Short mmCIF file of N, CA and C in Angstrom, two decimals:
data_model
loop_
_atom_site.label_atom_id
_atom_site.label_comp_id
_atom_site.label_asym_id
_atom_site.label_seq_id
_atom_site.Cartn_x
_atom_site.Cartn_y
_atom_site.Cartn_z
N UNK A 1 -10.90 23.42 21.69
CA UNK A 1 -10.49 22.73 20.48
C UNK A 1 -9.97 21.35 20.84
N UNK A 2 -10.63 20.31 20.36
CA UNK A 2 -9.81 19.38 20.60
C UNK A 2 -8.59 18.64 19.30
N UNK A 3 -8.13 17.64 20.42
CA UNK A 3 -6.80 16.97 19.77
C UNK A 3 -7.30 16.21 18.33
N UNK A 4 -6.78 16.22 17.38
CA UNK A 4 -7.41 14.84 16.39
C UNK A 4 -5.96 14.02 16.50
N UNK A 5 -6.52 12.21 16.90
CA UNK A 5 -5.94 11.59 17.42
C UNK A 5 -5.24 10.95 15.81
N UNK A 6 -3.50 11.02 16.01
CA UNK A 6 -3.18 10.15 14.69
C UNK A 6 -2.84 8.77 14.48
N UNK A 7 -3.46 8.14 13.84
CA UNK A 7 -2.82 6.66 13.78
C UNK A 7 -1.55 6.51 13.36
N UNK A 8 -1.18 5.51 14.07
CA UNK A 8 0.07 5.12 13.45
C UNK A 8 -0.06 3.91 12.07
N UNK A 9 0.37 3.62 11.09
CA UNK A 9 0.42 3.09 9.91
C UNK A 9 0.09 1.92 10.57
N UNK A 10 -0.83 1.24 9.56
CA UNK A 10 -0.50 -0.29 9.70
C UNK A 10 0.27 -1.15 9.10
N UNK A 11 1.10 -1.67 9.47
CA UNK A 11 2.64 -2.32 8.38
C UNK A 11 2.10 -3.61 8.01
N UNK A 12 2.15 -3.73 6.69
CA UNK A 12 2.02 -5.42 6.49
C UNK A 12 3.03 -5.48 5.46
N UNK A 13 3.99 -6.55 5.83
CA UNK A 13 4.94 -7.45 5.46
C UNK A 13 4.61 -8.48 4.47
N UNK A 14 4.68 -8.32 3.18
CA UNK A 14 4.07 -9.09 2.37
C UNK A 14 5.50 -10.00 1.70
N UNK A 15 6.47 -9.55 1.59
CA UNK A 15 8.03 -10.30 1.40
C UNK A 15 7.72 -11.38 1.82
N UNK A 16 7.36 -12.18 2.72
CA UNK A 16 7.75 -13.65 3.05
C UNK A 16 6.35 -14.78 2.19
N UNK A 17 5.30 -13.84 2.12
CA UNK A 17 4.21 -14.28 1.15
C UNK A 17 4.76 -14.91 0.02
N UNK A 18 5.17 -13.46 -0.75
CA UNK A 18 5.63 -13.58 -2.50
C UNK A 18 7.28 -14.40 -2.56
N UNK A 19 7.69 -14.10 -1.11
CA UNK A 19 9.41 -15.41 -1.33
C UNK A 19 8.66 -16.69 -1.17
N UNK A 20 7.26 -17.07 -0.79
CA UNK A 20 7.03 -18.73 -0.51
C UNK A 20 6.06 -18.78 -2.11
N UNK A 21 5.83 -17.86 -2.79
CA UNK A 21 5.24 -18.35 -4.18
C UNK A 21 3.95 -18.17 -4.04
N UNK A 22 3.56 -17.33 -2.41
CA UNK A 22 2.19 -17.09 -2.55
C UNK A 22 1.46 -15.66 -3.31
N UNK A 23 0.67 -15.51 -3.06
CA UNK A 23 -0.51 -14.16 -3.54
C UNK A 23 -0.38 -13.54 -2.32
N UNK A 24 -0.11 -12.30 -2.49
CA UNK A 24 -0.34 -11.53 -1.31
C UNK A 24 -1.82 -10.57 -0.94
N UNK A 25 -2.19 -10.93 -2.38
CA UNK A 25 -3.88 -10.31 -2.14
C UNK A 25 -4.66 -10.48 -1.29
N UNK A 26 -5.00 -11.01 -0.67
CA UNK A 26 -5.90 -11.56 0.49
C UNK A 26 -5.64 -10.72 1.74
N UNK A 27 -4.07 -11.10 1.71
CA UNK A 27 -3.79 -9.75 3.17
C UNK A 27 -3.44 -8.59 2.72
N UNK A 28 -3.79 -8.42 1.83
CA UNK A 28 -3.96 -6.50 1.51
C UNK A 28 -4.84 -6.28 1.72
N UNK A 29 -6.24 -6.98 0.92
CA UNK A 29 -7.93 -7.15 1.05
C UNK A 29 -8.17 -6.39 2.55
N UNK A 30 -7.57 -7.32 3.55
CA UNK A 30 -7.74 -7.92 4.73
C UNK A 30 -7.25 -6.47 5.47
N UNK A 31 -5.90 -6.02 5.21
CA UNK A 31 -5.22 -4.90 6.07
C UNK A 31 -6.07 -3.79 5.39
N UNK A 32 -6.65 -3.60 4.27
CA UNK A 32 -7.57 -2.39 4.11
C UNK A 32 -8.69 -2.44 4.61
N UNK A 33 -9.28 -3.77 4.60
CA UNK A 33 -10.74 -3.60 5.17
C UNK A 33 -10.86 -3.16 7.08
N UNK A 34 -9.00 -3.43 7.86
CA UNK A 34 -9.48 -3.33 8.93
C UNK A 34 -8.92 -1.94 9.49
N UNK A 35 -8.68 -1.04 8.52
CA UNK A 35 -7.75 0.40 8.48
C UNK A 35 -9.04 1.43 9.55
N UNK A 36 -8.42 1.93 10.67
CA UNK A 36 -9.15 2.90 11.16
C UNK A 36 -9.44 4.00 10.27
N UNK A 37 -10.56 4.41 10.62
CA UNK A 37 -11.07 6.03 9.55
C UNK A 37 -9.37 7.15 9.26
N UNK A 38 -8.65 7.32 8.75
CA UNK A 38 -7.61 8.08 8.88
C UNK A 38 -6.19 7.65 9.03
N UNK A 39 -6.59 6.20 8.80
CA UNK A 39 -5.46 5.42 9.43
C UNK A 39 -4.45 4.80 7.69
N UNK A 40 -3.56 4.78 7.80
CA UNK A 40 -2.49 4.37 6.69
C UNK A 40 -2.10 3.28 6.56
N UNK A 41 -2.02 2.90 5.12
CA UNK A 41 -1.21 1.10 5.33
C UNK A 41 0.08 1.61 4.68
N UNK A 42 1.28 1.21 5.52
CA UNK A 42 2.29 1.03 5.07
C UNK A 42 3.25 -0.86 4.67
N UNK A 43 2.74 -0.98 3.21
CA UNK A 43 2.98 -1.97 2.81
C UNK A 43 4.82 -1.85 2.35
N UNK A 44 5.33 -3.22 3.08
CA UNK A 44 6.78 -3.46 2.35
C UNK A 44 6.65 -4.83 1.35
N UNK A 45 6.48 -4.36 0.43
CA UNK A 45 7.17 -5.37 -1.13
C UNK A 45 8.33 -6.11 -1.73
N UNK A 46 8.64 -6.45 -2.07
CA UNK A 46 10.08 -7.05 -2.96
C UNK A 46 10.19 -6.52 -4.54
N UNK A 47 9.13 -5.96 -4.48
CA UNK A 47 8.97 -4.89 -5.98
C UNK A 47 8.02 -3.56 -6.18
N UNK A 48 8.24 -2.90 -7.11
CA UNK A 48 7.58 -1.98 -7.25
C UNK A 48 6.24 -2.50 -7.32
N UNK A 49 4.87 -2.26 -6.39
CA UNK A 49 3.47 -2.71 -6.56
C UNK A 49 3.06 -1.69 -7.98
N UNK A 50 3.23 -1.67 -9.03
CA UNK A 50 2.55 -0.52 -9.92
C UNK A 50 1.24 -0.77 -10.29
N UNK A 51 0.61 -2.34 -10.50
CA UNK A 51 -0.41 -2.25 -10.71
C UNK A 51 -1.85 -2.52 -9.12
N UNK A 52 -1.10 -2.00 -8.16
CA UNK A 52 -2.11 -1.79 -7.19
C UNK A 52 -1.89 -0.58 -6.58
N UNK A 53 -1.53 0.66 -7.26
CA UNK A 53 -1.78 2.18 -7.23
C UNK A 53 -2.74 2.40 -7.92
N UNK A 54 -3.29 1.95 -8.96
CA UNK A 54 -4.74 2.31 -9.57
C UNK A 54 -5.65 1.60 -8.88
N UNK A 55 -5.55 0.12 -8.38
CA UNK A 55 -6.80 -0.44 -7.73
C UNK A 55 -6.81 -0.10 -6.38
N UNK A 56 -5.88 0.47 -5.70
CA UNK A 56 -6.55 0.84 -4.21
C UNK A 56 -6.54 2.29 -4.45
N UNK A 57 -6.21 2.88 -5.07
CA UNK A 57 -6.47 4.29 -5.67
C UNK A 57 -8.06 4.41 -6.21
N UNK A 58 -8.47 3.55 -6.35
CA UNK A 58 -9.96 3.28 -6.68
C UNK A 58 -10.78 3.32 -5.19
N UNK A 59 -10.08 3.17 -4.38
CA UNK A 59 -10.21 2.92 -3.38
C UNK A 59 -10.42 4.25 -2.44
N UNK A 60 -9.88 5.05 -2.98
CA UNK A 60 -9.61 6.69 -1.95
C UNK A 60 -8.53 6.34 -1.30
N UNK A 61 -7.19 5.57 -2.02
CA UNK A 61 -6.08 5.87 -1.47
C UNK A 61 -4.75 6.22 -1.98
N UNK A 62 -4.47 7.32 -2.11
CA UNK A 62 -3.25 8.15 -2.80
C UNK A 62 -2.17 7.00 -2.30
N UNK A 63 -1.01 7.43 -2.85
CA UNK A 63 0.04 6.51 -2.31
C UNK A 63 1.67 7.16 -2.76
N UNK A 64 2.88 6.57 -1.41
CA UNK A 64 3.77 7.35 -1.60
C UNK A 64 4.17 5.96 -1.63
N UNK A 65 5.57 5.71 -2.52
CA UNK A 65 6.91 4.55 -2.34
C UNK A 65 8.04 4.90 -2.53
N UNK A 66 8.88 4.58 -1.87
CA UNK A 66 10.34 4.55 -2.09
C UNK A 66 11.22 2.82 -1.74
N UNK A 67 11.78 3.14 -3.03
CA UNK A 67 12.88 1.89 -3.16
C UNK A 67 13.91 1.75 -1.75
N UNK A 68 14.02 0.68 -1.18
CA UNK A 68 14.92 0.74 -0.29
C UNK A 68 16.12 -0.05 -0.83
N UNK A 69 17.33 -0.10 -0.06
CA UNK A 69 18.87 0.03 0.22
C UNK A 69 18.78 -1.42 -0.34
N UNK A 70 17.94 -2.45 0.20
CA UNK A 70 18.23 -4.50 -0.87
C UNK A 70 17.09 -4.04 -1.86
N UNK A 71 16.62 -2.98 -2.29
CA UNK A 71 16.02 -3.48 -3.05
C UNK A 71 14.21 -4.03 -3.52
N UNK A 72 13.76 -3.63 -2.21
CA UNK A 72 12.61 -4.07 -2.02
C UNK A 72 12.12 -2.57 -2.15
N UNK A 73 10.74 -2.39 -1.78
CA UNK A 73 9.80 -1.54 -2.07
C UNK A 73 8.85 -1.42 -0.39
N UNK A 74 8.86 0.01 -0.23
CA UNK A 74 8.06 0.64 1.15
C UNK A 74 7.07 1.44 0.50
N UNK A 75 5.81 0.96 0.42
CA UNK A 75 4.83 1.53 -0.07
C UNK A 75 3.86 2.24 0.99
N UNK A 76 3.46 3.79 1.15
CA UNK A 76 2.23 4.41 1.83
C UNK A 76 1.01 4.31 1.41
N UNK A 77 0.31 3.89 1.39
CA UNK A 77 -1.40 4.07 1.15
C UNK A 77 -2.40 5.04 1.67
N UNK A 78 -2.33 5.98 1.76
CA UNK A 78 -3.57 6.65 2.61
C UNK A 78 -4.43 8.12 1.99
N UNK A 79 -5.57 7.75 2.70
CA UNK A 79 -6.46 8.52 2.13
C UNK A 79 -6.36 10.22 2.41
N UNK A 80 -4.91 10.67 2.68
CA UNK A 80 -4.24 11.82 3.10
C UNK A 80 -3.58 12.19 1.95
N UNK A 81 -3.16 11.16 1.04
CA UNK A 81 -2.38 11.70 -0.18
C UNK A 81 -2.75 11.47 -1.52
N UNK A 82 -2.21 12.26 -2.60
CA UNK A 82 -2.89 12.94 -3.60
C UNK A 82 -3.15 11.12 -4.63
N UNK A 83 -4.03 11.47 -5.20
CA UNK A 83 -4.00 9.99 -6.18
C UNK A 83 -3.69 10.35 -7.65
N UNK A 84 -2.89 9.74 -7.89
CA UNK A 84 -2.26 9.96 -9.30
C UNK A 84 -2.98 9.08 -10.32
N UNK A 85 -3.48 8.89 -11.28
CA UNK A 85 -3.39 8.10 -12.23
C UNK A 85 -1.98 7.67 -12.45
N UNK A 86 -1.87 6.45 -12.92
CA UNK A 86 -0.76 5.18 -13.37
C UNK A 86 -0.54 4.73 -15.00
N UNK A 87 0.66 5.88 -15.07
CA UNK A 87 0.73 5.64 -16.62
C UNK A 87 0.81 3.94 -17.24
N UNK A 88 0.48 3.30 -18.31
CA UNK A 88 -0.16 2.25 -18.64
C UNK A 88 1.03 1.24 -18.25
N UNK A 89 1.14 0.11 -17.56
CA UNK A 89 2.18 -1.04 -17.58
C UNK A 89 2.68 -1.92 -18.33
N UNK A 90 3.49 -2.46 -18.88
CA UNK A 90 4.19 -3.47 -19.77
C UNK A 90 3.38 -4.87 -19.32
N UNK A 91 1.47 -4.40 -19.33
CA UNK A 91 1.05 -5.68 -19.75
C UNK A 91 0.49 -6.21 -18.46
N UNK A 92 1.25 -5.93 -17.13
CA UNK A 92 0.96 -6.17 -15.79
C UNK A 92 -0.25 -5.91 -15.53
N UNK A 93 -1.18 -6.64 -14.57
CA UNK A 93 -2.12 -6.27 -14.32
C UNK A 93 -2.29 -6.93 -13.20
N UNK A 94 -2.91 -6.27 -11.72
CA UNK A 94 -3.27 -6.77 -10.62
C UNK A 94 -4.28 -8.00 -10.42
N UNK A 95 -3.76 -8.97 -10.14
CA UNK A 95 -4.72 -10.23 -9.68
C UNK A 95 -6.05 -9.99 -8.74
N UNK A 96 -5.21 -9.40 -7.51
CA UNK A 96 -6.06 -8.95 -6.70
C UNK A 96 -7.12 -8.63 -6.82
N UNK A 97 -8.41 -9.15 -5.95
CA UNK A 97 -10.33 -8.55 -6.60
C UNK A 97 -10.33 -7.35 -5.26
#
């Protein structure tokens, strides 16, 4: 029997993006397209991401978050966990293509 090897998450830091007034879409794009087969993105935010649980959920990727201690947001992505539909948002809608 062999071992199945686990990845460790890939972290992308998107806080210093959205504090300079940028889009952080591009390096999400970017950290999903380079995710090993099995492999997880663990994204940290400055807010709840709600409207990119349905679009990378489109994606085959369930997702876990929890609020941290200042305030920001630790988001899981991976194709290990369950995908929820995203009850409707106050209007928000993901930029991101």
């Amino acid at each position: 029997m062999r071992n199945k090897k686990v990845l460790a998450p890939l972290t992308l830091d998107v806080r210093p993006i959205v504090a300079q007034g940028g889009s952080p879409c591009g390096a999400i794009d970017h950290a999903l397209a380079s995710l090993q087969p099995g492999q997880a993105l663990m994204l940290l935010v400055p807010f709840e991401p709600v409207p990119l649980y349905d679009k990378i959920g489109n994606r085959g990727y369930g997702h876990q978050s929890e609020e941290q201690p200042d305030g920001s947001w630790r988001v899981q992505f991976s194709q290990d966990l369950p995908i929820e539909p995203m009850p409707a948002t106050s209007g928000r809608s993901c930029t991101c293509s």
